[in-house]
Amino acid sequence: RTALLGGAAQFGIFLTLLGALMLNWIPGFDFSIRDAASIGIIGGADGPTAIFLSSKLSPHLLGSIAIAAYSYMALVPIIQPPIMKLLTTEKERRMEMRQMRYVSRREKILFPLLVLFLCTFLLPSAAPLIGMFMLGNLARECGVVDRLSDTIQHSLINTVTIFLGLGVGSKLLAANFLNIETVGILVLGMVAFGIGTASGVLLAKLMNHLFETPINPLIGAAGVSAVPMAARVVNQVGLQANPHNHLVMHAMGPNVSGVIGSAVAAGILLSML
């Protein structure tokens, strides 16, 4: 059930895609369907996915989309709490969730393999994104490549981040960045992020009407892919309403499923466009 919240947060991607196409009615904007798809993926709040998709569909917008995606990921503590509080009551925010069950190492090893198999079989275009994500999980959980796992988590990720920043920066030419389309991308990115947050919260509220075991609607906001920032923000808002309400581990379920969901959404857009 909580994994579905990560899927609900992807509504922001597809609604923003339509919003980007509607901007073409305003003079100065000229977004193609491929451009609109690249802009919409900002709503997934997953920087690598946004860069991957825009590099395939709209390389000329890569710099603007990457800046928007990472800017809103950094602004999660500012953007999400007002939306979460607007859509929930004090009683809902105070709701405590029961302790989750213990997960065995065998399950932790089988999970990335199963997810990768299903993705490769059903949506091959998303396999590179899902594959890298699951490779990191498998290396960490299998317990037999500790040295490689440590390298991936520290020195390798730092090196990749440096080169990624340099690569994105090389696309930020003034002629391509300082224009009206960049303003539109930044506005649409904010809209996408807000819709994704609201969709997760509203689905959680709907689930509470359909199932006997209630869940705190706040964790639906963690369905956006900003890991683990969104889960921490959910926990902070929950603690403000109830000092004994620790939601961070419950929120990590929608948070991780949101990463998978945004990669799947990117794969769908890539295969269709």
PDB file of N, CA and C in Angstrom, residues 11-77:
ATOM      1  N   PHE A  11       1.928  11.576 -10.786  1.00  0.00           N
ATOM      2  CA  PHE A  11       0.910  12.342 -11.517  1.00  0.00           C
ATOM      3  C   PHE A  11       1.457  13.697 -11.926  1.00  0.00           C
ATOM      4  N   GLY A  12       2.334  14.258 -11.093  1.00  0.00           N
ATOM      5  CA  GLY A  12       2.899  15.561 -11.404  1.00  0.00           C
ATOM      6  C   GLY A  12       3.651  15.574 -12.721  1.00  0.00           C
ATOM      7  N   ILE A  13       4.267  14.448 -13.066  1.00  0.00           N
ATOM      8  CA  ILE A  13       5.039  14.364 -14.315  1.00  0.00           C
ATOM      9  C   ILE A  13       4.127  14.556 -15.518  1.00  0.00           C
ATOM     10  N   PHE A  14       3.027  13.815 -15.547  1.00  0.00           N
ATOM     11  CA  PHE A  14       2.183  13.807 -16.741  1.00  0.00           C
ATOM     12  C   PHE A  14       1.292  15.046 -16.824  1.00  0.00           C
ATOM     13  N   LEU A  15       0.869  15.584 -15.671  1.00  0.00           N
ATOM     14  CA  LEU A  15       0.098  16.814 -15.703  1.00  0.00           C
ATOM     15  C   LEU A  15       0.962  17.996 -16.129  1.00  0.00           C
ATOM     16  N   THR A  16       2.221  17.989 -15.707  1.00  0.00           N
ATOM     17  CA  THR A  16       3.129  19.067 -16.111  1.00  0.00           C
ATOM     18  C   THR A  16       3.478  18.959 -17.582  1.00  0.00           C
ATOM     19  N   LEU A  17       3.529  17.744 -18.115  1.00  0.00           N
ATOM     20  CA  LEU A  17       3.738  17.558 -19.554  1.00  0.00           C
ATOM     21  C   LEU A  17       2.639  18.299 -20.327  1.00  0.00           C
ATOM     22  N   LEU A  18       1.398  18.138 -19.887  1.00  0.00           N
ATOM     23  CA  LEU A  18       0.297  18.842 -20.547  1.00  0.00           C
ATOM     24  C   LEU A  18       0.420  20.354 -20.345  1.00  0.00           C
ATOM     25  N   GLY A  19       0.869  20.754 -19.145  1.00  0.00           N
ATOM     26  CA  GLY A  19       1.036  22.175 -18.881  1.00  0.00           C
ATOM     27  C   GLY A  19       2.087  22.807 -19.776  1.00  0.00           C
ATOM     28  N   ALA A  20       3.165  22.076 -20.062  1.00  0.00           N
ATOM     29  CA  ALA A  20       4.215  22.600 -20.944  1.00  0.00           C
ATOM     30  C   ALA A  20       3.678  22.796 -22.362  1.00  0.00           C
ATOM     31  N   LEU A  21       2.833  21.880 -22.811  1.00  0.00           N
ATOM     32  CA  LEU A  21       2.242  22.033 -24.141  1.00  0.00           C
ATOM     33  C   LEU A  21       1.282  23.218 -24.185  1.00  0.00           C
ATOM     34  N   MET A  22       0.576  23.460 -23.090  1.00  0.00           N
ATOM     35  CA  MET A  22      -0.356  24.587 -23.038  1.00  0.00           C
ATOM     36  C   MET A  22       0.368  25.931 -23.046  1.00  0.00           C
ATOM     37  N   LEU A  23       1.617  25.940 -22.565  1.00  0.00           N
ATOM     38  CA  LEU A  23       2.394  27.185 -22.587  1.00  0.00           C
ATOM     39  C   LEU A  23       2.664  27.669 -24.011  1.00  0.00           C
ATOM     40  N   ASN A  24       2.550  26.771 -24.967  1.00  0.00           N
ATOM     41  CA  ASN A  24       2.784  27.157 -26.360  1.00  0.00           C
ATOM     42  C   ASN A  24       1.754  28.171 -26.849  1.00  0.00           C
ATOM     43  N   TRP A  25       0.631  28.305 -26.122  1.00  0.00           N
ATOM     44  CA  TRP A  25      -0.347  29.322 -26.488  1.00  0.00           C
ATOM     45  C   TRP A  25       0.150  30.727 -26.170  1.00  0.00           C
ATOM     46  N   ILE A  26       1.194  30.813 -25.325  1.00  0.00           N
ATOM     47  CA  ILE A  26       1.747  32.112 -24.947  1.00  0.00           C
ATOM     48  C   ILE A  26       2.899  32.445 -25.894  1.00  0.00           C
ATOM     49  N   PRO A  27       2.925  33.627 -26.479  1.00  0.00           N
ATOM     50  CA  PRO A  27       4.024  34.003 -27.378  1.00  0.00           C
ATOM     51  C   PRO A  27       5.381  33.903 -26.678  1.00  0.00           C
ATOM     52  N   GLY A  28       6.344  33.347 -27.356  1.00  0.00           N
ATOM     53  CA  GLY A  28       7.689  33.194 -26.814  1.00  0.00           C
ATOM     54  C   GLY A  28       8.016  31.773 -26.402  1.00  0.00           C
ATOM     55  N   PHE A  29       6.986  30.922 -26.274  1.00  0.00           N
ATOM     56  CA  PHE A  29       7.205  29.536 -25.898  1.00  0.00           C
ATOM     57  C   PHE A  29       6.978  28.634 -27.108  1.00  0.00           C
ATOM     58  N   ASP A  30       7.845  27.660 -27.251  1.00  0.00           N
ATOM     59  CA  ASP A  30       7.715  26.715 -28.364  1.00  0.00           C
ATOM     60  C   ASP A  30       8.268  25.350 -27.921  1.00  0.00           C
ATOM     61  N   PHE A  31       7.500  24.656 -27.076  1.00  0.00           N
ATOM     62  CA  PHE A  31       7.912  23.357 -26.565  1.00  0.00           C
ATOM     63  C   PHE A  31       7.298  22.248 -27.411  1.00  0.00           C
ATOM     64  N   SER A  32       8.121  21.341 -27.884  1.00  0.00           N
ATOM     65  CA  SER A  32       7.620  20.160 -28.577  1.00  0.00           C
ATOM     66  C   SER A  32       7.147  19.133 -27.549  1.00  0.00           C
ATOM     67  N   ILE A  33       6.547  18.052 -28.018  1.00  0.00           N
ATOM     68  CA  ILE A  33       6.088  17.015 -27.101  1.00  0.00           C
ATOM     69  C   ILE A  33       7.273  16.380 -26.378  1.00  0.00           C
ATOM     70  N   ARG A  34       8.421  16.288 -27.036  1.00  0.00           N
ATOM     71  CA  ARG A  34       9.623  15.742 -26.395  1.00  0.00           C
ATOM     72  C   ARG A  34      10.152  16.713 -25.339  1.00  0.00           C
ATOM     73  N   ASP A  35      10.096  18.015 -25.641  1.00  0.00           N
ATOM     74  CA  ASP A  35      10.494  19.007 -24.645  1.00  0.00           C
ATOM     75  C   ASP A  35       9.571  18.947 -23.427  1.00  0.00           C
ATOM     76  N   ALA A  36       8.271  18.825 -23.671  1.00  0.00           N
ATOM     77  CA  ALA A  36       7.297  18.784 -22.580  1.00  0.00           C
ATOM     78  C   ALA A  36       7.523  17.569 -21.691  1.00  0.00           C
ATOM     79  N   ALA A  37       7.859  16.431 -22.293  1.00  0.00           N
ATOM     80  CA  ALA A  37       8.135  15.232 -21.500  1.00  0.00           C
ATOM     81  C   ALA A  37       9.365  15.430 -20.627  1.00  0.00           C
ATOM     82  N   SER A  38      10.389  16.063 -21.176  1.00  0.00           N
ATOM     83  CA  SER A  38      11.610  16.312 -20.411  1.00  0.00           C
ATOM     84  C   SER A  38      11.351  17.270 -19.258  1.00  0.00           C
ATOM     85  N   ILE A  39      10.503  18.271 -19.479  1.00  0.00           N
ATOM     86  CA  ILE A  39      10.166  19.215 -18.409  1.00  0.00           C
ATOM     87  C   ILE A  39       9.328  18.530 -17.340  1.00  0.00           C
ATOM     88  N   GLY A  40       8.377  17.702 -17.771  1.00  0.00           N
ATOM     89  CA  GLY A  40       7.494  17.033 -16.827  1.00  0.00           C
ATOM     90  C   GLY A  40       8.232  16.140 -15.855  1.00  0.00           C
ATOM     91  N   ILE A  41       9.331  15.543 -16.267  1.00  0.00           N
ATOM     92  CA  ILE A  41      10.055  14.598 -15.399  1.00  0.00           C
ATOM     93  C   ILE A  41      10.646  15.302 -14.186  1.00  0.00           C
ATOM     94  N   ILE A  42      10.706  16.623 -14.200  1.00  0.00           N
ATOM     95  CA  ILE A  42      11.144  17.370 -13.014  1.00  0.00           C
ATOM     96  C   ILE A  42      10.260  17.021 -11.828  1.00  0.00           C
ATOM     97  N   GLY A  43       8.973  16.747 -12.105  1.00  0.00           N
ATOM     98  CA  GLY A  43       8.042  16.412 -11.037  1.00  0.00           C
ATOM     99  C   GLY A  43       8.399  15.145 -10.293  1.00  0.00           C
ATOM    100  N   GLY A  44       9.221  14.310 -10.869  1.00  0.00           N
ATOM    101  CA  GLY A  44       9.676  13.108 -10.175  1.00  0.00           C
ATOM    102  C   GLY A  44      10.693  13.405  -9.096  1.00  0.00           C
ATOM    103  N   ALA A  45      11.231  14.617  -9.083  1.00  0.00           N
ATOM    104  CA  ALA A  45      12.226  15.039  -8.088  1.00  0.00           C
ATOM    105  C   ALA A  45      13.404  14.091  -8.038  1.00  0.00           C
ATOM    106  N   ASP A  46      13.823  13.618  -9.182  1.00  0.00           N
ATOM    107  CA  ASP A  46      14.955  12.695  -9.287  1.00  0.00           C
ATOM    108  C   ASP A  46      15.928  13.269 -10.308  1.00  0.00           C
ATOM    109  N   GLY A  47      17.003  13.884  -9.815  1.00  0.00           N
ATOM    110  CA  GLY A  47      17.953  14.558 -10.692  1.00  0.00           C
ATOM    111  C   GLY A  47      18.533  13.682 -11.786  1.00  0.00           C
ATOM    112  N   PRO A  48      19.103  12.501 -11.443  1.00  0.00           N
ATOM    113  CA  PRO A  48      19.673  11.643 -12.498  1.00  0.00           C
ATOM    114  C   PRO A  48      18.655  11.240 -13.559  1.00  0.00           C
ATOM    115  N   THR A  49      17.413  10.964 -13.148  1.00  0.00           N
ATOM    116  CA  THR A  49      16.387  10.596 -14.122  1.00  0.00           C
ATOM    117  C   THR A  49      16.063  11.768 -15.035  1.00  0.00           C
ATOM    118  N   ALA A  50      15.984  12.972 -14.470  1.00  0.00           N
ATOM    119  CA  ALA A  50      15.715  14.160 -15.278  1.00  0.00           C
ATOM    120  C   ALA A  50      16.833  14.389 -16.293  1.00  0.00           C
ATOM    121  N   ILE A  51      18.073  14.215 -15.863  1.00  0.00           N
ATOM    122  CA  ILE A  51      19.203  14.399 -16.770  1.00  0.00           C
ATOM    123  C   ILE A  51      19.209  13.325 -17.848  1.00  0.00           C
ATOM    124  N   PHE A  52      18.940  12.076 -17.460  1.00  0.00           N
ATOM    125  CA  PHE A  52      18.943  10.968 -18.415  1.00  0.00           C
ATOM    126  C   PHE A  52      17.893  11.188 -19.505  1.00  0.00           C
ATOM    127  N   LEU A  53      16.660  11.523 -19.095  1.00  0.00           N
ATOM    128  CA  LEU A  53      15.587  11.667 -20.075  1.00  0.00           C
ATOM    129  C   LEU A  53      15.790  12.890 -20.958  1.00  0.00           C
ATOM    130  N   SER A  54      16.157  14.017 -20.360  1.00  0.00           N
ATOM    131  CA  SER A  54      16.331  15.231 -21.170  1.00  0.00           C
ATOM    132  C   SER A  54      17.506  15.102 -22.128  1.00  0.00           C
ATOM    133  N   SER A  55      18.545  14.357 -21.754  1.00  0.00           N
ATOM    134  CA  SER A  55      19.678  14.153 -22.667  1.00  0.00           C
ATOM    135  C   SER A  55      19.275  13.327 -23.885  1.00  0.00           C
ATOM    136  N   LYS A  56      18.247  12.487 -23.712  1.00  0.00           N
ATOM    137  CA  LYS A  56      17.765  11.669 -24.821  1.00  0.00           C
ATOM    138  C   LYS A  56      16.749  12.411 -25.685  1.00  0.00           C
ATOM    139  N   LEU A  57      15.852  13.165 -25.050  1.00  0.00           N
ATOM    140  CA  LEU A  57      14.747  13.782 -25.769  1.00  0.00           C
ATOM    141  C   LEU A  57      14.991  15.238 -26.137  1.00  0.00           C
ATOM    142  N   SER A  58      15.593  16.005 -25.218  1.00  0.00           N
ATOM    143  CA  SER A  58      15.771  17.449 -25.450  1.00  0.00           C
ATOM    144  C   SER A  58      17.113  17.919 -24.928  1.00  0.00           C
ATOM    145  N   PRO A  59      18.201  17.573 -25.606  1.00  0.00           N
ATOM    146  CA  PRO A  59      19.535  17.964 -25.114  1.00  0.00           C
ATOM    147  C   PRO A  59      19.711  19.464 -24.962  1.00  0.00           C
ATOM    148  N   HIS A  60      19.005  20.255 -25.782  1.00  0.00           N
ATOM    149  CA  HIS A  60      19.165  21.713 -25.705  1.00  0.00           C
ATOM    150  C   HIS A  60      18.565  22.303 -24.431  1.00  0.00           C
ATOM    151  N   LEU A  61      17.704  21.530 -23.735  1.00  0.00           N
ATOM    152  CA  LEU A  61      17.114  21.993 -22.485  1.00  0.00           C
ATOM    153  C   LEU A  61      17.755  21.345 -21.263  1.00  0.00           C
ATOM    154  N   LEU A  62      18.796  20.560 -21.474  1.00  0.00           N
ATOM    155  CA  LEU A  62      19.387  19.783 -20.385  1.00  0.00           C
ATOM    156  C   LEU A  62      19.820  20.659 -19.217  1.00  0.00           C
ATOM    157  N   GLY A  63      20.506  21.754 -19.491  1.00  0.00           N
ATOM    158  CA  GLY A  63      20.996  22.607 -18.416  1.00  0.00           C
ATOM    159  C   GLY A  63      19.870  23.191 -17.588  1.00  0.00           C
ATOM    160  N   SER A  64      18.865  23.736 -18.261  1.00  0.00           N
ATOM    161  CA  SER A  64      17.742  24.355 -17.542  1.00  0.00           C
ATOM    162  C   SER A  64      16.978  23.333 -16.720  1.00  0.00           C
ATOM    163  N   ILE A  65      16.741  22.151 -17.283  1.00  0.00           N
ATOM    164  CA  ILE A  65      15.991  21.111 -16.576  1.00  0.00           C
ATOM    165  C   ILE A  65      16.776  20.605 -15.379  1.00  0.00           C
ATOM    166  N   ALA A  66      18.075  20.418 -15.533  1.00  0.00           N
ATOM    167  CA  ALA A  66      18.894  19.942 -14.424  1.00  0.00           C
ATOM    168  C   ALA A  66      18.922  20.959 -13.288  1.00  0.00           C
ATOM    169  N   ILE A  67      19.059  22.238 -13.619  1.00  0.00           N
ATOM    170  CA  ILE A  67      19.049  23.284 -12.595  1.00  0.00           C
ATOM    171  C   ILE A  67      17.722  23.295 -11.856  1.00  0.00           C
ATOM    172  N   ALA A  68      16.610  23.218 -12.606  1.00  0.00           N
ATOM    173  CA  ALA A  68      15.290  23.231 -11.977  1.00  0.00           C
ATOM    174  C   ALA A  68      15.098  22.014 -11.083  1.00  0.00           C
ATOM    175  N   ALA A  69      15.482  20.832 -11.577  1.00  0.00           N
ATOM    176  CA  ALA A  69      15.277  19.591 -10.812  1.00  0.00           C
ATOM    177  C   ALA A  69      16.047  19.629  -9.497  1.00  0.00           C
ATOM    178  N   TYR A  70      17.318  19.980  -9.550  1.00  0.00           N
ATOM    179  CA  TYR A  70      18.127  19.970  -8.332  1.00  0.00           C
ATOM    180  C   TYR A  70      17.780  21.139  -7.407  1.00  0.00           C
ATOM    181  N   SER A  71      17.320  22.245  -7.973  1.00  0.00           N
ATOM    182  CA  SER A  71      16.920  23.375  -7.127  1.00  0.00           C
ATOM    183  C   SER A  71      15.718  23.009  -6.278  1.00  0.00           C
ATOM    184  N   TYR A  72      14.721  22.385  -6.890  1.00  0.00           N
ATOM    185  CA  TYR A  72      13.519  22.028  -6.139  1.00  0.00           C
ATOM    186  C   TYR A  72      13.764  20.863  -5.196  1.00  0.00           C
ATOM    187  N   MET A  73      14.692  19.984  -5.531  1.00  0.00           N
ATOM    188  CA  MET A  73      15.061  18.935  -4.590  1.00  0.00           C
ATOM    189  C   MET A  73      15.670  19.542  -3.329  1.00  0.00           C
ATOM    190  N   ALA A  74      16.466  20.597  -3.507  1.00  0.00           N
ATOM    191  CA  ALA A  74      17.075  21.260  -2.349  1.00  0.00           C
ATOM    192  C   ALA A  74      16.050  22.051  -1.546  1.00  0.00           C
ATOM    193  N   LEU A  75      14.951  22.450  -2.194  1.00  0.00           N
ATOM    194  CA  LEU A  75      13.932  23.259  -1.527  1.00  0.00           C
ATOM    195  C   LEU A  75      12.789  22.426  -0.960  1.00  0.00           C
ATOM    196  N   VAL A  76      12.974  21.112  -0.881  1.00  0.00           N
ATOM    197  CA  VAL A  76      11.934  20.229  -0.329  1.00  0.00           C
ATOM    198  C   VAL A  76      11.452  20.705   1.044  1.00  0.00           C
ATOM    199  N   PRO A  77      12.351  21.068   1.982  1.00  0.00           N
ATOM    200  CA  PRO A  77      11.872  21.493   3.315  1.00  0.00           C
ATOM    201  C   PRO A  77      11.045  22.767   3.289  1.00  0.00           C
TER     202      PRO A  77
END
